[in-house]
PDB file of C-alpha atoms in Angstrom:
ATOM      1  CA  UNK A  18     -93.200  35.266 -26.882  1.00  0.00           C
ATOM      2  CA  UNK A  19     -93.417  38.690 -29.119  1.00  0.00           C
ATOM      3  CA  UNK A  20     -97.207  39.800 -29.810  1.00  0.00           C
ATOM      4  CA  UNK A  21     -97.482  40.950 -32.891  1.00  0.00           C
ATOM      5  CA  UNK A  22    -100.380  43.596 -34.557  1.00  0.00           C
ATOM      6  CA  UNK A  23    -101.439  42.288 -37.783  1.00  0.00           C
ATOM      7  CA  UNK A  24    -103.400  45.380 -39.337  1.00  0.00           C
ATOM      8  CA  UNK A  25    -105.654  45.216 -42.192  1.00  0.00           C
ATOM      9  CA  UNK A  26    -105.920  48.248 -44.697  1.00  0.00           C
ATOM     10  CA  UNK A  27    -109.538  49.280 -46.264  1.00  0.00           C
ATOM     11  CA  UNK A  28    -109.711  48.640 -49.802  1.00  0.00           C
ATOM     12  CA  UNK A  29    -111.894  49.677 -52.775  1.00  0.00           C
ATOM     13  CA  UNK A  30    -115.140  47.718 -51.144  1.00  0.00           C
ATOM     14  CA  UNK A  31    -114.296  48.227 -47.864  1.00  0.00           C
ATOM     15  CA  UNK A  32    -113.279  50.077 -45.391  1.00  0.00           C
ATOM     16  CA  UNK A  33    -113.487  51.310 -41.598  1.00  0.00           C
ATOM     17  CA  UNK A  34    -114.639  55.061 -42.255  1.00  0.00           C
ATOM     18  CA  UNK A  35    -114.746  56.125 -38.258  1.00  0.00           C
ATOM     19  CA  UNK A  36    -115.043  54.494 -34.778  1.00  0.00           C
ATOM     20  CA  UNK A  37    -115.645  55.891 -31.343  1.00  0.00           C
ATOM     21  CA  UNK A  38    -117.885  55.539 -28.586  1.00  0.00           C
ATOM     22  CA  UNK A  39    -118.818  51.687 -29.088  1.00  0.00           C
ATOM     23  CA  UNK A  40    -119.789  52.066 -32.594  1.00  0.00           C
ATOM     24  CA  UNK A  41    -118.170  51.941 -35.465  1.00  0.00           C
ATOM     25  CA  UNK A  42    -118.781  53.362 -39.244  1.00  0.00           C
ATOM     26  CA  UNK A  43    -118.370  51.229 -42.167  1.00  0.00           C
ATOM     27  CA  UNK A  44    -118.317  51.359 -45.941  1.00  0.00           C
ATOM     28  CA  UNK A  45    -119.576  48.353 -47.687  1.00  0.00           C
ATOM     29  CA  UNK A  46    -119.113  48.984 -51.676  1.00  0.00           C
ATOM     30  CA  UNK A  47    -121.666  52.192 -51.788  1.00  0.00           C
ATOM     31  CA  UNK A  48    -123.494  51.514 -48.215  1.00  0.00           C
ATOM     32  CA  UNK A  49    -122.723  52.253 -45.471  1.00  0.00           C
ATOM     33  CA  UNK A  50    -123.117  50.968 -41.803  1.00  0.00           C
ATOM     34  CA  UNK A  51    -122.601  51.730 -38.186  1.00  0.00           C
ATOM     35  CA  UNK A  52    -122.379  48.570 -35.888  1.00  0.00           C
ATOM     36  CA  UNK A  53    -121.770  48.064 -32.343  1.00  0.00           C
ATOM     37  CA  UNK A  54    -117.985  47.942 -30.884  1.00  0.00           C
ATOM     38  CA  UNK A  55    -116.904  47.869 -27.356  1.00  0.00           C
ATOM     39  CA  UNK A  56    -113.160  48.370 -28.162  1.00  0.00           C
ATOM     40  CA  UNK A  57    -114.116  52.035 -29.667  1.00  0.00           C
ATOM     41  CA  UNK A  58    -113.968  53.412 -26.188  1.00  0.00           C
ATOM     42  CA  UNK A  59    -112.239  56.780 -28.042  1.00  0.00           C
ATOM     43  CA  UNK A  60    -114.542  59.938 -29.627  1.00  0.00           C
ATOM     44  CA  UNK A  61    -115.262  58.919 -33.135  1.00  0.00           C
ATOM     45  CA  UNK A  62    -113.011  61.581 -35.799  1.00  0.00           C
ATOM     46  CA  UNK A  63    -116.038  62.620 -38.055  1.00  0.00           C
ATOM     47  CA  UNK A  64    -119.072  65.150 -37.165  1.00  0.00           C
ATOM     48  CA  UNK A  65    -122.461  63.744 -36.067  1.00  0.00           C
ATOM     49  CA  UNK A  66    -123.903  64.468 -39.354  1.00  0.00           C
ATOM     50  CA  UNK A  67    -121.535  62.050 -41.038  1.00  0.00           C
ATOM     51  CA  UNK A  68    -122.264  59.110 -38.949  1.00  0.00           C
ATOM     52  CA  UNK A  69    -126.359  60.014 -39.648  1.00  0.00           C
ATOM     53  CA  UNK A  70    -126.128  59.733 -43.267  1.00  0.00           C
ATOM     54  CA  UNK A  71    -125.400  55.843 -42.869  1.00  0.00           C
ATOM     55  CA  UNK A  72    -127.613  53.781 -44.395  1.00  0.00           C
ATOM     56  CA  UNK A  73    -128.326  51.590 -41.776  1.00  0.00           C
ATOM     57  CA  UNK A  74    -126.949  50.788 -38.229  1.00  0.00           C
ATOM     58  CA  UNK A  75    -127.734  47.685 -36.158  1.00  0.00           C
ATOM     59  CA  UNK A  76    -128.852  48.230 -32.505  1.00  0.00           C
ATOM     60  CA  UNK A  77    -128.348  45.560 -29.729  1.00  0.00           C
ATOM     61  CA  UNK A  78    -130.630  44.025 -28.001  1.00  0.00           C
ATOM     62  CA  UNK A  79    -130.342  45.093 -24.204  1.00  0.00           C
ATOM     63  CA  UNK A  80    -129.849  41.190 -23.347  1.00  0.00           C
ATOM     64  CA  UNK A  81    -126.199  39.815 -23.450  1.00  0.00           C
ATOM     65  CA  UNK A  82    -126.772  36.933 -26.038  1.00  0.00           C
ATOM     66  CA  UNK A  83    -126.098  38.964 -28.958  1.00  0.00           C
ATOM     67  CA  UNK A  84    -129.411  39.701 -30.466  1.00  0.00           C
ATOM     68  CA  UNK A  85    -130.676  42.901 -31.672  1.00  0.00           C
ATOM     69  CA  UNK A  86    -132.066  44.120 -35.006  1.00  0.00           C
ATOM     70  CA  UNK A  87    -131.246  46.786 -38.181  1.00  0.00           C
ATOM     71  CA  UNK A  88    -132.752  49.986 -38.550  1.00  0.00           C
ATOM     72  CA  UNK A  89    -132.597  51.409 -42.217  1.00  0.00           C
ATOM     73  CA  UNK A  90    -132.623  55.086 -43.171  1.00  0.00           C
ATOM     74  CA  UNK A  91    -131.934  54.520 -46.614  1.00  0.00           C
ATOM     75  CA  UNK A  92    -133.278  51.494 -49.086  1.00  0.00           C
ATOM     76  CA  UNK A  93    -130.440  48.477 -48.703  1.00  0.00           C
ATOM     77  CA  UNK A  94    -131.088  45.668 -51.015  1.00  0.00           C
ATOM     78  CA  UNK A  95    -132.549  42.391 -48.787  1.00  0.00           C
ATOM     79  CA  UNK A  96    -130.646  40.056 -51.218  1.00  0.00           C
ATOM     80  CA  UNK A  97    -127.082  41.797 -50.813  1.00  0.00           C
ATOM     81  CA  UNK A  98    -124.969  43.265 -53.203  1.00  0.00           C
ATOM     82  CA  UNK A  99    -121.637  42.039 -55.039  1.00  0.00           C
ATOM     83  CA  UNK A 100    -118.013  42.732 -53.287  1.00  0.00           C
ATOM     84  CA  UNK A 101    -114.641  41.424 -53.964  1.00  0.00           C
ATOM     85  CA  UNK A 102    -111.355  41.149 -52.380  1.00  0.00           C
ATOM     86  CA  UNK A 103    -108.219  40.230 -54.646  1.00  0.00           C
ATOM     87  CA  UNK A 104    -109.866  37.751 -56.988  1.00  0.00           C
ATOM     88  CA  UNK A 105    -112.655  36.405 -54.655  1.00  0.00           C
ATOM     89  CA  UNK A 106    -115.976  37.914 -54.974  1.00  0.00           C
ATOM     90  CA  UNK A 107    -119.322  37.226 -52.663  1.00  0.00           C
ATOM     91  CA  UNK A 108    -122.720  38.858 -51.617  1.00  0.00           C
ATOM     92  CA  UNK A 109    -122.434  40.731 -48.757  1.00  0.00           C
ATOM     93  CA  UNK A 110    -126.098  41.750 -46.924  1.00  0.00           C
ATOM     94  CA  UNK A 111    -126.973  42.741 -43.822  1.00  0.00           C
ATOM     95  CA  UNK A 112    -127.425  39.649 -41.530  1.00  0.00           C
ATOM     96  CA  UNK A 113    -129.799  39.454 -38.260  1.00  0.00           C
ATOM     97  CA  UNK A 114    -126.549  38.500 -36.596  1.00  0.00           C
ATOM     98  CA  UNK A 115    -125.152  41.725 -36.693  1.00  0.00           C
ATOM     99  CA  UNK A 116    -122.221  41.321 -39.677  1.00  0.00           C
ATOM    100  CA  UNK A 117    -122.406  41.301 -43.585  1.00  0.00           C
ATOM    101  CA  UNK A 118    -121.943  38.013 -44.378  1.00  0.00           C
ATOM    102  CA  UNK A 119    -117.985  38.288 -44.602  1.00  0.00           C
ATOM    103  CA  UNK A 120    -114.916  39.639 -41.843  1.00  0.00           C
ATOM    104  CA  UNK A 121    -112.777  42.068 -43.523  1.00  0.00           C
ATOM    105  CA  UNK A 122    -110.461  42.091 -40.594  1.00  0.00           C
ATOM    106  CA  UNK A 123    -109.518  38.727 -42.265  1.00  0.00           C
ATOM    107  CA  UNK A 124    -107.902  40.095 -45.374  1.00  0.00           C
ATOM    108  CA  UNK A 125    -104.054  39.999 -43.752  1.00  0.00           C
ATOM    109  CA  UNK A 126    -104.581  36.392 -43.087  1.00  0.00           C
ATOM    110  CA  UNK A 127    -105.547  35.588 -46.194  1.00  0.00           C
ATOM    111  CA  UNK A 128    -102.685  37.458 -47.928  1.00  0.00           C
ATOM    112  CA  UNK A 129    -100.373  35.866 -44.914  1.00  0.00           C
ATOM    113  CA  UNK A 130    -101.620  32.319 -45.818  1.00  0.00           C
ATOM    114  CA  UNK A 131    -100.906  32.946 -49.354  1.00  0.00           C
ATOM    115  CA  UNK A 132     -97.286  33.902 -49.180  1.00  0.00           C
ATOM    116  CA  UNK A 133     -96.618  30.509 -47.248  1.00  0.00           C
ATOM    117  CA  UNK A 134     -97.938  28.395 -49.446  1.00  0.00           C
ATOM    118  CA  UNK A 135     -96.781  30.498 -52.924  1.00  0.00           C
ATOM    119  CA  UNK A 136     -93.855  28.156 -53.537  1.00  0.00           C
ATOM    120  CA  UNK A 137     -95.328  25.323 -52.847  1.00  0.00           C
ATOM    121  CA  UNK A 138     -96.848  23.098 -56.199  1.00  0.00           C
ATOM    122  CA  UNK A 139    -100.335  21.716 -56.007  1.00  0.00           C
ATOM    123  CA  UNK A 140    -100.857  22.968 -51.557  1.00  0.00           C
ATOM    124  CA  UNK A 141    -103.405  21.394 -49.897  1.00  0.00           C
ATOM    125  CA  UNK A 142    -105.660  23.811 -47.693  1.00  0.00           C
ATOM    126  CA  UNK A 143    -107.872  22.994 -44.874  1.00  0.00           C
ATOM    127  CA  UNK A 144    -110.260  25.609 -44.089  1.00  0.00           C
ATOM    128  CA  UNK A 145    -112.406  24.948 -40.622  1.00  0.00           C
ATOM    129  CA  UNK A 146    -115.629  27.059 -39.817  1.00  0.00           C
ATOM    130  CA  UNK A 147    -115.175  28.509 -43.527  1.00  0.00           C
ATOM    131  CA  UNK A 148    -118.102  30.274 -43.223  1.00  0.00           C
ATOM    132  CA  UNK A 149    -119.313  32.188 -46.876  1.00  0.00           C
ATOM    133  CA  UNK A 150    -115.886  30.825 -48.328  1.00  0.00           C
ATOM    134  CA  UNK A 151    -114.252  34.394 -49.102  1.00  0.00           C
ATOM    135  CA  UNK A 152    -110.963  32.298 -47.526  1.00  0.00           C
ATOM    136  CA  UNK A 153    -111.357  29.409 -48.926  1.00  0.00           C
ATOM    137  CA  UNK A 154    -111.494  31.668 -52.685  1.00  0.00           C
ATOM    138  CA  UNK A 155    -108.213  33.486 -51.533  1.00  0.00           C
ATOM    139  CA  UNK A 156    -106.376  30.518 -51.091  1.00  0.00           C
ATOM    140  CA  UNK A 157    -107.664  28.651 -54.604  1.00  0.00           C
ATOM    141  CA  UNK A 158    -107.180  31.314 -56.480  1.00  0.00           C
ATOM    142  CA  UNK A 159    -103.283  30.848 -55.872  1.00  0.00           C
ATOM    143  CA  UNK A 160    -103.998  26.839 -57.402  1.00  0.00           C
ATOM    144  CA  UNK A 161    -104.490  25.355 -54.104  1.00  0.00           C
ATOM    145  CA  UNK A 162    -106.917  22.377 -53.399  1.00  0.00           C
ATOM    146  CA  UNK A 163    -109.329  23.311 -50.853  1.00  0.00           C
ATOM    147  CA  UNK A 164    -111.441  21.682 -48.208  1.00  0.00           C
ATOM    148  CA  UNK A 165    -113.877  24.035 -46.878  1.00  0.00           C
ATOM    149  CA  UNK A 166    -115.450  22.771 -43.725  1.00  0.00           C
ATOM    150  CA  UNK A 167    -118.629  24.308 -42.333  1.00  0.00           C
ATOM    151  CA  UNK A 168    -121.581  23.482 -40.070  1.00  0.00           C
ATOM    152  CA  UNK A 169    -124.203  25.234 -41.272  1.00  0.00           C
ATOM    153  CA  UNK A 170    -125.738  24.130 -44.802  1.00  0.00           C
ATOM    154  CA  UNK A 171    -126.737  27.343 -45.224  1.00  0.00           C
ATOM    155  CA  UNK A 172    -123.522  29.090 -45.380  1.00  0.00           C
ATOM    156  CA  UNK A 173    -121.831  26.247 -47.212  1.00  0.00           C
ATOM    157  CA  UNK A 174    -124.563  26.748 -49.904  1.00  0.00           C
ATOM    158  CA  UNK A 175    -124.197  30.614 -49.920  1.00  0.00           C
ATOM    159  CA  UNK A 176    -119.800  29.491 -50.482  1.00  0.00           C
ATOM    160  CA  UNK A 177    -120.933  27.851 -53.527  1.00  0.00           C
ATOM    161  CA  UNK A 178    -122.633  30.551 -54.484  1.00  0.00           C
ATOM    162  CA  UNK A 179    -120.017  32.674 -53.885  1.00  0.00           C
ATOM    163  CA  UNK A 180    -117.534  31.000 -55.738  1.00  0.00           C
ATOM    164  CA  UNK A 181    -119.568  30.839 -58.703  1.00  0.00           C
ATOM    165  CA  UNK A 182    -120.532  34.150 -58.725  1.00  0.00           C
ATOM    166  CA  UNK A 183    -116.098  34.356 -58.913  1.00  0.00           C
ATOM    167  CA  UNK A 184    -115.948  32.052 -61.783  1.00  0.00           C
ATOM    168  CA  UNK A 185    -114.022  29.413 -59.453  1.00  0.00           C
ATOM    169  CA  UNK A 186    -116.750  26.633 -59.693  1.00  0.00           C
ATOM    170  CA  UNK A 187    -114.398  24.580 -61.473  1.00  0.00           C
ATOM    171  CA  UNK A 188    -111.709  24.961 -58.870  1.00  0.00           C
ATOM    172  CA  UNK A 189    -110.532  22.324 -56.827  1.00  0.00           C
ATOM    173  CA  UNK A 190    -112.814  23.211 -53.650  1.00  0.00           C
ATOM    174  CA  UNK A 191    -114.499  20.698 -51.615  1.00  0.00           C
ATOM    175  CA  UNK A 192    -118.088  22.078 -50.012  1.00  0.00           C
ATOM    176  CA  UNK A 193    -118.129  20.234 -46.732  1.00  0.00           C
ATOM    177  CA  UNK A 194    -121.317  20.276 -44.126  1.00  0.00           C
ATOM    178  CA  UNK A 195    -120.327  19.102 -40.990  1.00  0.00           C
ATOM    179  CA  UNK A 196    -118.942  19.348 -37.577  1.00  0.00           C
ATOM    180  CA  UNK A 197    -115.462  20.828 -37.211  1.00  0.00           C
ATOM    181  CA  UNK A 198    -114.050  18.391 -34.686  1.00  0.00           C
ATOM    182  CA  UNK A 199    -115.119  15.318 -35.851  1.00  0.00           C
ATOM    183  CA  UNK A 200    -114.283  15.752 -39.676  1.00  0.00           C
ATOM    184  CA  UNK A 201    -111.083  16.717 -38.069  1.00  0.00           C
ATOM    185  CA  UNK A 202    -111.092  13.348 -36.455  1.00  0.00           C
ATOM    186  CA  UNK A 203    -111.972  11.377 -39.170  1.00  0.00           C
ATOM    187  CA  UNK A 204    -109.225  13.000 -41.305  1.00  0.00           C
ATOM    188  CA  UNK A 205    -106.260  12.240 -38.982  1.00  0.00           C
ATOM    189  CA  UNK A 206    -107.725   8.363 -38.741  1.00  0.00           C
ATOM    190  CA  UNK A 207    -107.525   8.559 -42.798  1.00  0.00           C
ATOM    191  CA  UNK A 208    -103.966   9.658 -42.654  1.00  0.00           C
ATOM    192  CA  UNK A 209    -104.730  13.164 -44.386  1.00  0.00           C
ATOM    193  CA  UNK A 210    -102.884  15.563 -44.611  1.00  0.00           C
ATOM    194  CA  UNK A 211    -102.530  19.137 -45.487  1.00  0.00           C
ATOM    195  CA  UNK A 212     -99.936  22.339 -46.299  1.00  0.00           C
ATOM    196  CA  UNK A 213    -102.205  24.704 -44.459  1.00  0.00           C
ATOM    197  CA  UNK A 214    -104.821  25.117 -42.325  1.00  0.00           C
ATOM    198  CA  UNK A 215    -106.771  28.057 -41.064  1.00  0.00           C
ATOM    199  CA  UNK A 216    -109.506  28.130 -38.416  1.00  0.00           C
ATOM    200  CA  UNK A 217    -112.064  30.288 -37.494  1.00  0.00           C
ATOM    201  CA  UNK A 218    -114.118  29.529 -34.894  1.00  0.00           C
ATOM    202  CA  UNK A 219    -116.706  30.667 -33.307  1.00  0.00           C
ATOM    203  CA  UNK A 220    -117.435  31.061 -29.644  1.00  0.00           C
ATOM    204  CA  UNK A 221    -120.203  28.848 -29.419  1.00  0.00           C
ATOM    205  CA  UNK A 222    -122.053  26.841 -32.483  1.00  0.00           C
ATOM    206  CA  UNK A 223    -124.229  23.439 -33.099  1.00  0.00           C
ATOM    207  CA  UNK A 224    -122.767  20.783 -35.918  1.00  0.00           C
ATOM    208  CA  UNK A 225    -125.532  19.744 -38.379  1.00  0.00           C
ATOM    209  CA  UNK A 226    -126.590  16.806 -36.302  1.00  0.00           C
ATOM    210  CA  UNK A 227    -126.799  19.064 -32.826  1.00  0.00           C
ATOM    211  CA  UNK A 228    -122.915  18.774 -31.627  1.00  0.00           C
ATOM    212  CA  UNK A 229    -122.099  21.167 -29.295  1.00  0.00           C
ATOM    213  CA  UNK A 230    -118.991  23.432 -30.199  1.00  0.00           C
ATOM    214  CA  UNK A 231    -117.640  25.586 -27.134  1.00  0.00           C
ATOM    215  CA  UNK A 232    -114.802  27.631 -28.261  1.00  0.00           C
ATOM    216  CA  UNK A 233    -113.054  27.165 -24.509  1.00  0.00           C
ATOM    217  CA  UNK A 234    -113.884  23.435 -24.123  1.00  0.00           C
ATOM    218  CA  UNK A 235    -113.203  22.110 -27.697  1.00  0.00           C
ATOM    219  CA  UNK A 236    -110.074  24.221 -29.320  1.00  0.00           C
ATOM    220  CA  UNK A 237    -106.983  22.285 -27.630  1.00  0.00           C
ATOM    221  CA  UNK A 238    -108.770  18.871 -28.802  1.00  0.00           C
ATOM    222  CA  UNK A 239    -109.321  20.541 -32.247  1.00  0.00           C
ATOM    223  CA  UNK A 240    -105.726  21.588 -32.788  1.00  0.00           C
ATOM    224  CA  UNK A 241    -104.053  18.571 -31.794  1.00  0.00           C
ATOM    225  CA  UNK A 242    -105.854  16.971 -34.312  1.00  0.00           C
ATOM    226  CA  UNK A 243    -104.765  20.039 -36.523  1.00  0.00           C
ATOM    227  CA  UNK A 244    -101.291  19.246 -35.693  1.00  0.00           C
ATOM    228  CA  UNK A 245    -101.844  15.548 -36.639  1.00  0.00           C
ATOM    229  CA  UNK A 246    -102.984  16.680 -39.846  1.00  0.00           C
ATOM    230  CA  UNK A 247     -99.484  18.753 -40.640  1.00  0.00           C
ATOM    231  CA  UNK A 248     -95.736  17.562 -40.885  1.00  0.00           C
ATOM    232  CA  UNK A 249     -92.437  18.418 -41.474  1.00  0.00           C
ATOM    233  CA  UNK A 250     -93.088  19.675 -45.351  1.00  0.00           C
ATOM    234  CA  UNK A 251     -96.657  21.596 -44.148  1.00  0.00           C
ATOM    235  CA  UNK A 252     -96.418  25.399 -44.068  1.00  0.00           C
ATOM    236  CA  UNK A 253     -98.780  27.184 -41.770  1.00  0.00           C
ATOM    237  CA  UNK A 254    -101.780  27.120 -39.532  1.00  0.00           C
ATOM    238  CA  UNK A 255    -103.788  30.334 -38.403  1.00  0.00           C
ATOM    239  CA  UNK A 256    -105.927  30.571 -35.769  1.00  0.00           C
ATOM    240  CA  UNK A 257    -108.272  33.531 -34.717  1.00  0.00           C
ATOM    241  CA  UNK A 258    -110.570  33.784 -31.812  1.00  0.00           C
ATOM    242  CA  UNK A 259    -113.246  36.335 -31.261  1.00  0.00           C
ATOM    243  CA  UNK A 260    -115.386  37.590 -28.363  1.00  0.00           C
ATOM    244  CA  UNK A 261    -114.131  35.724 -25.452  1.00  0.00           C
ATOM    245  CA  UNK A 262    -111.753  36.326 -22.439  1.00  0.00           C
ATOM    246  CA  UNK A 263    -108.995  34.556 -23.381  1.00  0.00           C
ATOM    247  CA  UNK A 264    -105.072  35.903 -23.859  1.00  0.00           C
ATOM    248  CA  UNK A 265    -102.665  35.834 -27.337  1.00  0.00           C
ATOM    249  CA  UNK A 266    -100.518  34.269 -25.344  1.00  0.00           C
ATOM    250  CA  UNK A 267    -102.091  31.512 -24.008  1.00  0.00           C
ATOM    251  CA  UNK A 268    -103.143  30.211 -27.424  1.00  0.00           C
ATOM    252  CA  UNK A 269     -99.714  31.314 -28.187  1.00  0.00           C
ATOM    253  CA  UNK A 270     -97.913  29.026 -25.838  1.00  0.00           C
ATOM    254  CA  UNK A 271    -101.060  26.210 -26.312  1.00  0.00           C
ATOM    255  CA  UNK A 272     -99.293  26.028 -30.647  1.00  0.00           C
ATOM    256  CA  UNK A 273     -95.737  26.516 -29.402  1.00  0.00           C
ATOM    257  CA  UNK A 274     -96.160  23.101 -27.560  1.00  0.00           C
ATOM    258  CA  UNK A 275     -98.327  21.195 -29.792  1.00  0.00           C
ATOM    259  CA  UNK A 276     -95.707  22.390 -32.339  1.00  0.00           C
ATOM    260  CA  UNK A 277     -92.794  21.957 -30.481  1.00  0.00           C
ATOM    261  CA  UNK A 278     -91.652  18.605 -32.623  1.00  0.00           C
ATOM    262  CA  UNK A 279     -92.110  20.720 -36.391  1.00  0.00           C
ATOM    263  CA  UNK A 280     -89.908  23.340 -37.766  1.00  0.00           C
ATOM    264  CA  UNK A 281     -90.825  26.823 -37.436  1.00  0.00           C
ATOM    265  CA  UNK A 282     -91.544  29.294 -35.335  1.00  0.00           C
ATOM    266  CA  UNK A 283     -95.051  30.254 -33.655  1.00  0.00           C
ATOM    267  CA  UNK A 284     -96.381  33.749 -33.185  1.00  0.00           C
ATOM    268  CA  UNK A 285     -99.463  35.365 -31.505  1.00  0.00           C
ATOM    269  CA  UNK A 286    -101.191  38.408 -30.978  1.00  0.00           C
ATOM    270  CA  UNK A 287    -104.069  40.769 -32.300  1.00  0.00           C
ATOM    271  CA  UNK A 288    -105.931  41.285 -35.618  1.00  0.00           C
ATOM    272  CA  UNK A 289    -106.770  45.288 -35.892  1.00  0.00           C
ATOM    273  CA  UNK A 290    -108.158  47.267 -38.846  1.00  0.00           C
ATOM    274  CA  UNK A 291    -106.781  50.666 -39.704  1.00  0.00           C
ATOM    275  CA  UNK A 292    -109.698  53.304 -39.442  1.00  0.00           C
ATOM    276  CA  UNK A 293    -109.940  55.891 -42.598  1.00  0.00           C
ATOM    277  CA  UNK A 294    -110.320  59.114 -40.984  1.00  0.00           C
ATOM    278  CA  UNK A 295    -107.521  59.177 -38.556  1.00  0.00           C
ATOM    279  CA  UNK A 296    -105.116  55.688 -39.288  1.00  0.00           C
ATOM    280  CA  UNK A 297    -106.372  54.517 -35.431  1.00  0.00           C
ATOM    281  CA  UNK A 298    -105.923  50.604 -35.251  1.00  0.00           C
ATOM    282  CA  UNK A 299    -109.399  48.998 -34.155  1.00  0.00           C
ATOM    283  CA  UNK A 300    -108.576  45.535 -32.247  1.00  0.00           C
ATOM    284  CA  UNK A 301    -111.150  42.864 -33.247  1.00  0.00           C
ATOM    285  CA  UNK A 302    -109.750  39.588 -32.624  1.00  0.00           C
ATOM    286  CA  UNK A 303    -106.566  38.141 -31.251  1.00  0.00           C
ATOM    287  CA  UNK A 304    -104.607  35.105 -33.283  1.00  0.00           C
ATOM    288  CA  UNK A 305    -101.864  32.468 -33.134  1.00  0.00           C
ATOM    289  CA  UNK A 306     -99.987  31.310 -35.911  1.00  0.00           C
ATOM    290  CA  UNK A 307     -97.392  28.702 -36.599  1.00  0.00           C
ATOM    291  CA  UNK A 308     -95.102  28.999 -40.169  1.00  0.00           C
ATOM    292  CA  UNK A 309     -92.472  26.594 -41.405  1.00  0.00           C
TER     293      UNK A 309
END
């Protein structure tokens, strides 16, 4: 199996600025950040003085469970500020989990999912872990239906917001709270199905009634059902993973046989974005994919 480097470019509210010794620098419409990154092992591009006139960096805590805390130099607005991407638009702020309420390194799957379901009338789109619904925008904004499945109330609410704060609140999205696996489940007992499906999940995460997601434990359950839920006329499915020790290839051979019975062809490998001041490619998550 091929790996393949899907690379996203910065665009007018976005962009990776620098990177280099576990940091990175990021613009954010007119802030800018520095955040932690273990895969900048290089010497960032840009002078010390650059990197200092960031607005605000976040620091890890010295633990290993992912905490840690911002430091501002510079006045950041607590209740975010307006982006866009393509048509979507959201709030992106400065979360206590170390991100900005959206991935950018997302933006050439979105544009990927698009272009398999563009000639396809009326697609149906699954989107699993959907988070603040920046994905689930990019694919209604084509005319898909989407069901946006999420966990956490909180980010399904902030989704809504999102959306409306697009002008899509009369688009055909469904706002789901719940666990991944088991509206999964209860979709493939219905005899759903859907043209597309993207999933992002996390490497560890509770369901609103205390399930217990664990990214190693629960994906090859998840996307059988995923396959269950796609057929011979069905398009794509995308799958990232973040943060844990685990190959492009194996989750590229784990689609190639849960797919081997559909048309198509499956592909793996890494999601990168390209950094401003030099064109480096920053690794940040690896993916597999299968496309009619």
């Amino acid at each position: 199996m091929t790996l393949t480097t899907l690379v996203g470019e910065g665009w007018d509210d976005y962009g990776l600025v620098d990177s280099g010794g576990g940091r990175k620098l990021e613009r954010y419409g007119p802030y800018r950040f520095i955040r932690p990154e273990p895969q900048a092992m290089w010497e960032a591009a840009l002078p010390a003085a650059e990197w200092e006139e960031a607005d605000g960096e976040f620091i890890p805590a010295s633990d290993e469970d992912g905490g840690g805390r911002w430091y501002f130099n510079k006045p950041v607005p607590t209740e975010g500020w307006p982006l866009g991407w393509r048509e979507a638009r959201f709030t992106a702020s400065c979360t206590p989990f170390r991100h900005l309420g959206f991935f950018p390194d997302m933006a050439p799957v979105w544009d990927w999912l698009r272009a398999q379901i563009a000639d396809k009338p009326d697609p149906a789109f699954l989107n699993l872990f959907g988070y603040t619904g920046v994905g689930s925008q990019a694919l209604a904004a084509t005319g898909a239906s989407v069901t946006h499945v999420d966990a956490s109330k909180k980010s399904v609410a902030q989704a809504r917001d999102n959306a409306a704060l697009a002008g899509m609140t009369e688009r055909p999205i469904r706002w789901i709270v719940d666990d991944a696996g088991k509206f999964t489940a209860r979709e493939v007992r219905r005899g759903r199905r859907y043209d597309a499906i993207l999933l992002d999940p996390p490497k560890f995460g509770r369901g609103p009634n205390g399930e217990r997601w664990q990214l190693e434990e629960g994906l090859a359950s998840l996307l059988a059902d995923c396959r269950r839920l796609l057929d011979a006329d069905s398009h794509a499915l995308f799958l990232t993973v973040y943060a844990v020790r685990m190959s492009a290839l194996a989750i590229g051979e784990l689609l190639s046989q849960l797919f081997a019975d559909l048309p198509g062809k499956v592909e793996c490998g890494e999601l990168a974005v390209r950094e401003e001041a030099r064109g480096l490619l920053l690794p940040t998550a690896i993916f597999a994919r299968w496309s009619r």
